[in-house]
Coordinates of C-alpha atoms and ligand atoms in Angstrom, one line a residue:
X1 CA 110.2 113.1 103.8
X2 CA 110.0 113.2 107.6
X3 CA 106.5 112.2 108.7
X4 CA 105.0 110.7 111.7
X5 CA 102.9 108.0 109.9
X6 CA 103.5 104.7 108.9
X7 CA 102.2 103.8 105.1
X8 CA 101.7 101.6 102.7
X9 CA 100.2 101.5 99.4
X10 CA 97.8 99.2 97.9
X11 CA 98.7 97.9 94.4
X12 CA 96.6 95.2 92.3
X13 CA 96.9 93.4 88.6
X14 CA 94.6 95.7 87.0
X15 CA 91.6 98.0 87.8
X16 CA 88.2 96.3 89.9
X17 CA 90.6 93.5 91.5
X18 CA 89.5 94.4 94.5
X19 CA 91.7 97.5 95.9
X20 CA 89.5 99.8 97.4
X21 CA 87.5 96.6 98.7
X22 CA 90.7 95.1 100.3
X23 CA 92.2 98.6 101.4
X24 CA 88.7 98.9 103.1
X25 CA 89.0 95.3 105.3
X26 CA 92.8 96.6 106.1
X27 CA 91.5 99.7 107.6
X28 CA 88.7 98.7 109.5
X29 CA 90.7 95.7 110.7
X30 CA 93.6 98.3 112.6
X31 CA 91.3 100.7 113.1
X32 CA 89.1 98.0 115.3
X33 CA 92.8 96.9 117.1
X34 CA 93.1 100.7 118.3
X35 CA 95.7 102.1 115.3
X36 CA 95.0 105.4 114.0
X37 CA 94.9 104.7 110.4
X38 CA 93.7 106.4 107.5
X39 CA 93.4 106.7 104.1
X40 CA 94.7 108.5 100.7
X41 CA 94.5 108.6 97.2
X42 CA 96.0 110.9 94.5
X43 CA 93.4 110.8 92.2
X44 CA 90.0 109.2 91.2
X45 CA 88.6 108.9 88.2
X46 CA 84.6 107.8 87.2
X47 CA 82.8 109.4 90.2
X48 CA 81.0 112.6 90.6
X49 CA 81.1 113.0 94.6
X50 CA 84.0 111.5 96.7
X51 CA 81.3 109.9 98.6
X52 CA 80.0 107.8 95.6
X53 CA 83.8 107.0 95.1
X54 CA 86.7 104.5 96.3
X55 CA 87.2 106.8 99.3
X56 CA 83.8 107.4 100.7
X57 CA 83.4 103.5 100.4
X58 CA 86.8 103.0 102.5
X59 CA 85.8 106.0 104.7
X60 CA 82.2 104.6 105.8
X61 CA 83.3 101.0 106.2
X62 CA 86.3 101.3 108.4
X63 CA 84.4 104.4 109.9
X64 CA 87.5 106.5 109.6
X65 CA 85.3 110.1 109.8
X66 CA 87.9 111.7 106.9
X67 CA 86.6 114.9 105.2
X68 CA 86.6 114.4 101.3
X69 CA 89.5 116.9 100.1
X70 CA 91.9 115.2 102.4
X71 CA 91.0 112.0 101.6
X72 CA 91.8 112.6 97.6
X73 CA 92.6 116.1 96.2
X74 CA 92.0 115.1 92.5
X75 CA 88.3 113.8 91.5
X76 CA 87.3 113.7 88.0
X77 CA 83.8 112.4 86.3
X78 CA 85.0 110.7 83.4
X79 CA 85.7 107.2 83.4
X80 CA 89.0 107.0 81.9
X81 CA 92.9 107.2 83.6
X82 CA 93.4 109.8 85.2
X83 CA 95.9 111.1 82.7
X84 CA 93.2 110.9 80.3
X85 CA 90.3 112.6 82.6
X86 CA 92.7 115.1 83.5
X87 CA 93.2 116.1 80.4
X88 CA 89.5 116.0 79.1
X89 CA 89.1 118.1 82.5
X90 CA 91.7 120.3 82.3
X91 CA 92.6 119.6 85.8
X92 CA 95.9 118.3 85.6
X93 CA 97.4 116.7 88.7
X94 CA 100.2 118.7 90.8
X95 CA 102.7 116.3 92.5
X96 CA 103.2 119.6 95.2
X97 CA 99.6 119.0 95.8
X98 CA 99.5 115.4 96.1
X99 CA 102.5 115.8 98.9
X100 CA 100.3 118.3 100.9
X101 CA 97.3 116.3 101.0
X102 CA 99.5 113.5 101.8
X103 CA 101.9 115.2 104.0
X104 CA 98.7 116.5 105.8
X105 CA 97.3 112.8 106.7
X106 CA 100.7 111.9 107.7
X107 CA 100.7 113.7 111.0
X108 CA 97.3 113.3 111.8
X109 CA 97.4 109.2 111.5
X110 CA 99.9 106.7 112.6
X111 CA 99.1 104.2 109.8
X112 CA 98.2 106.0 106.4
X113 CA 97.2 103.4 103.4
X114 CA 97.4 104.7 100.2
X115 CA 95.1 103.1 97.6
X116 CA 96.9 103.0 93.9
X117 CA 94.8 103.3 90.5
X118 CA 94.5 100.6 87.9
X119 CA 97.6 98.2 87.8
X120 CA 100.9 99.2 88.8
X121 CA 101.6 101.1 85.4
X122 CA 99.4 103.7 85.4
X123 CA 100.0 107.5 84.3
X124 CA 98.6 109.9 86.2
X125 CA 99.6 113.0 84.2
X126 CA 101.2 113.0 80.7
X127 CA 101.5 116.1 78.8
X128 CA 104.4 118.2 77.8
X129 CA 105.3 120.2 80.7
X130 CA 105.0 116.6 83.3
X131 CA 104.6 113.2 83.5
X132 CA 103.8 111.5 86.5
X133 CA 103.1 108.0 87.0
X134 CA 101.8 105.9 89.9
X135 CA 105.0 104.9 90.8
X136 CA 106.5 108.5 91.1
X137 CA 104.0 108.8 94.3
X138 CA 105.4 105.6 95.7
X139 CA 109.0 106.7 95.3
X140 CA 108.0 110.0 96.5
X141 CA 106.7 108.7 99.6
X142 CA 109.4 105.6 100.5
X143 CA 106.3 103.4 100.4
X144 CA 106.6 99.4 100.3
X145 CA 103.3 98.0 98.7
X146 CA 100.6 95.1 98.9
X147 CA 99.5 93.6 95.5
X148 CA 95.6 92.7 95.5
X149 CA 95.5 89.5 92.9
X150 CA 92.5 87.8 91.6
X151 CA 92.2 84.4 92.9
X152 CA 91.4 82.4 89.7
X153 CA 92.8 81.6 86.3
X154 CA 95.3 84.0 84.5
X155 CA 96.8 85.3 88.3
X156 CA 99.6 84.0 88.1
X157 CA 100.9 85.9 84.5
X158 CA 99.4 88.5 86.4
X159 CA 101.2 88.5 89.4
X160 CA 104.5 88.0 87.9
X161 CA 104.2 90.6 85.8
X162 CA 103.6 93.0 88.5
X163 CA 106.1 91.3 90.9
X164 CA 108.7 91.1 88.1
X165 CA 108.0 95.0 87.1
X166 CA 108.2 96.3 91.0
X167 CA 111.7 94.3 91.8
X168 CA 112.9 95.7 88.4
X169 CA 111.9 99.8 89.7
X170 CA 113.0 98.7 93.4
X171 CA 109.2 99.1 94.9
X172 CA 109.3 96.9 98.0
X173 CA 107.1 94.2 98.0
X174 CA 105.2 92.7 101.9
X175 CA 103.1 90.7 100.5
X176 CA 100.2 89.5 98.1
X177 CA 96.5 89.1 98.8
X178 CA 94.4 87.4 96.6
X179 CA 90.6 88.2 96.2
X180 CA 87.5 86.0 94.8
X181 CA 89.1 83.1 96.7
X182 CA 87.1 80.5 96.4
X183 CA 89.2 77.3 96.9
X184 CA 89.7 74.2 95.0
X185 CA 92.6 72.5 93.2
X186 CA 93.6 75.5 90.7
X187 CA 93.1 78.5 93.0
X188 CA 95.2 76.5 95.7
X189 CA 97.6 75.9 93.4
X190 CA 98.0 79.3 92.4
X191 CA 99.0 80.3 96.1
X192 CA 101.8 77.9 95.6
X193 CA 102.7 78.7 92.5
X194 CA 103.0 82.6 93.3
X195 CA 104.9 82.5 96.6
X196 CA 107.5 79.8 94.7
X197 CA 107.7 82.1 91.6
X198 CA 108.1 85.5 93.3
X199 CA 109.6 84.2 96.6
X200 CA 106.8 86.7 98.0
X201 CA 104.0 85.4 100.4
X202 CA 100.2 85.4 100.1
X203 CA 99.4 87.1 103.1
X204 CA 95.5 86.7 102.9
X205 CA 92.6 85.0 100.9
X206 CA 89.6 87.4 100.3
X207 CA 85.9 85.7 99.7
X208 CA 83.1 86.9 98.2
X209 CA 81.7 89.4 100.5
X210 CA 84.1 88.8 103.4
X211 CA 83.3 91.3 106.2
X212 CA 87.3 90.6 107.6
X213 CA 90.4 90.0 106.6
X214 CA 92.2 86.2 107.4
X215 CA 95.4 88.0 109.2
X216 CA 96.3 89.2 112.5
X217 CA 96.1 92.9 112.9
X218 CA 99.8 93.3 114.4
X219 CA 100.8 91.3 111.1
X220 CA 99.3 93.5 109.0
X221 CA 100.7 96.7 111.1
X222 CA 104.5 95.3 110.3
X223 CA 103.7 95.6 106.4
X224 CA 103.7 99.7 107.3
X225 CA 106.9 101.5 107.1
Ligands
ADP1 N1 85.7 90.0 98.0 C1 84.7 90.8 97.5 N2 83.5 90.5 97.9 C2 82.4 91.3 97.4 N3 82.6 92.3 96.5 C3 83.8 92.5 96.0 C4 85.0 91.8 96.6 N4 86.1 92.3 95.9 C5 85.7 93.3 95.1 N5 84.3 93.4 95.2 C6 83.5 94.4 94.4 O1 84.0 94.4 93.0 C7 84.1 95.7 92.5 C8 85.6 96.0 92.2 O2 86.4 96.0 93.4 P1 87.2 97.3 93.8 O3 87.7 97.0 95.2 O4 86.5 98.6 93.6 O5 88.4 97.2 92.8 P2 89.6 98.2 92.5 O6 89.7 99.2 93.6 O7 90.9 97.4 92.4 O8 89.3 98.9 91.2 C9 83.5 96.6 93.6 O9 82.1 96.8 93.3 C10 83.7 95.8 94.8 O10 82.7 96.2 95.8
MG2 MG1 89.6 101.2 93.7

């Protein structure tokens, strides 16, 4: 697909990692160097206003001004996949409306993140006329992604898993940011450990309630292709 933006999407191990709060410190940090970058996501499950939701968080704090419908065209209240809400819903997504919305953000930024949902396996619609997965929007788009990783014990089965699944459907990997860093022998270890075992760098550490992100903003720009 021929667009003017840049993207990348935002991967993790596993639902509340830290996506949206990561994808948030990314935005605000290009935004603040001058870049014209915005935000997308399919669709978001557990919130009853996109305000209250993943976007309207990453919309106020990188002051990005998006309106709701094109910063996520699917919302649905229950808090369940979004397969499953879409189902309970009867609101199932569209892939053709997930490329307008997305197509749509393309020529209005330079730099377009798109925030995944859950892990990296996660169905999105699954019922007998389609199935759509996460990774279908990826592909779609020719997006190379960032994997948010807890910090602590059990990351690195994590990460591997997910680095080990992405090389094995060709999604490009830039790099790995872990979150809840709080230092000491294991966590440091970890950082080693990853990078050695997935030949893939930790590009940032993430601490409780960091207000900014431990990587130059041109660094970060070159993960976007
Ligand atoms: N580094 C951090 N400092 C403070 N709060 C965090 C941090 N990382 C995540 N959180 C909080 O933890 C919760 C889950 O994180 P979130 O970014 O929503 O995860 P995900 O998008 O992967 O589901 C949210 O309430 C978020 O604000
Ligand atoms: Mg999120």
């Amino acid at each position: 697909m021929k667009r003017k933006a840049k993207g990348l999407f935002i991967t993790a191990t596993g639902t509340d990692v830290g996506k949206t709060y990561v994808t948030g410190l990314i935005i605000k940090k290009l935004r603040e160097a001058g870049l014209n970058c915005g935000y997308y996501k399919a669709a978001i499950s557990g919130a009853d206003s996109v305000g209250e939701s993943d976007a309207g968080y990453v919309n106020r704090i990188a002051n990005i001004g998006q309106t709701d419908k094109m910063l996520v065209p699917y919302l649905y209240k229950e808090a369940v996949s979004p397969h499953l809400a879409a189902r309970i819903e009867k609101n199932p997504v569209e892939l053709s409306v997930v490329k307008e919305g997305f197509s749509k953000n393309a020529q209005q930024f330079d730099y377009l993140t798109m925030e995944g949902s859950g892990g990296i396996i996660c169905p999105i619609r699954y019922d007998a006329r389609q199935k759509l997965f996460l990774e279908d929007f990826i592909k779609e788009f020719s997006l190379p992604s960032v994997i948010v990783a807890d910090a602590g014990l059990g990351t690195i089965n994590a990460v591997v898993l997910t680095v080990e699944y992405m090389k094995n459907r060709s999604l490009p990997i830039k790099g790995i940011i872990l979150n809840n860093y709080t230092g000491g022998i294991m966590q440091e270890d970890n950082i080693r450990m990853i990078e050695a075992m997935t030949g893939i760098k930790i590009a940032a550490l993430v601490k409780d309630g960091d207000k900014d992100l431990d990587i130059e903003a041109e660094a970060l720009a070159a993960f976007y292709e």
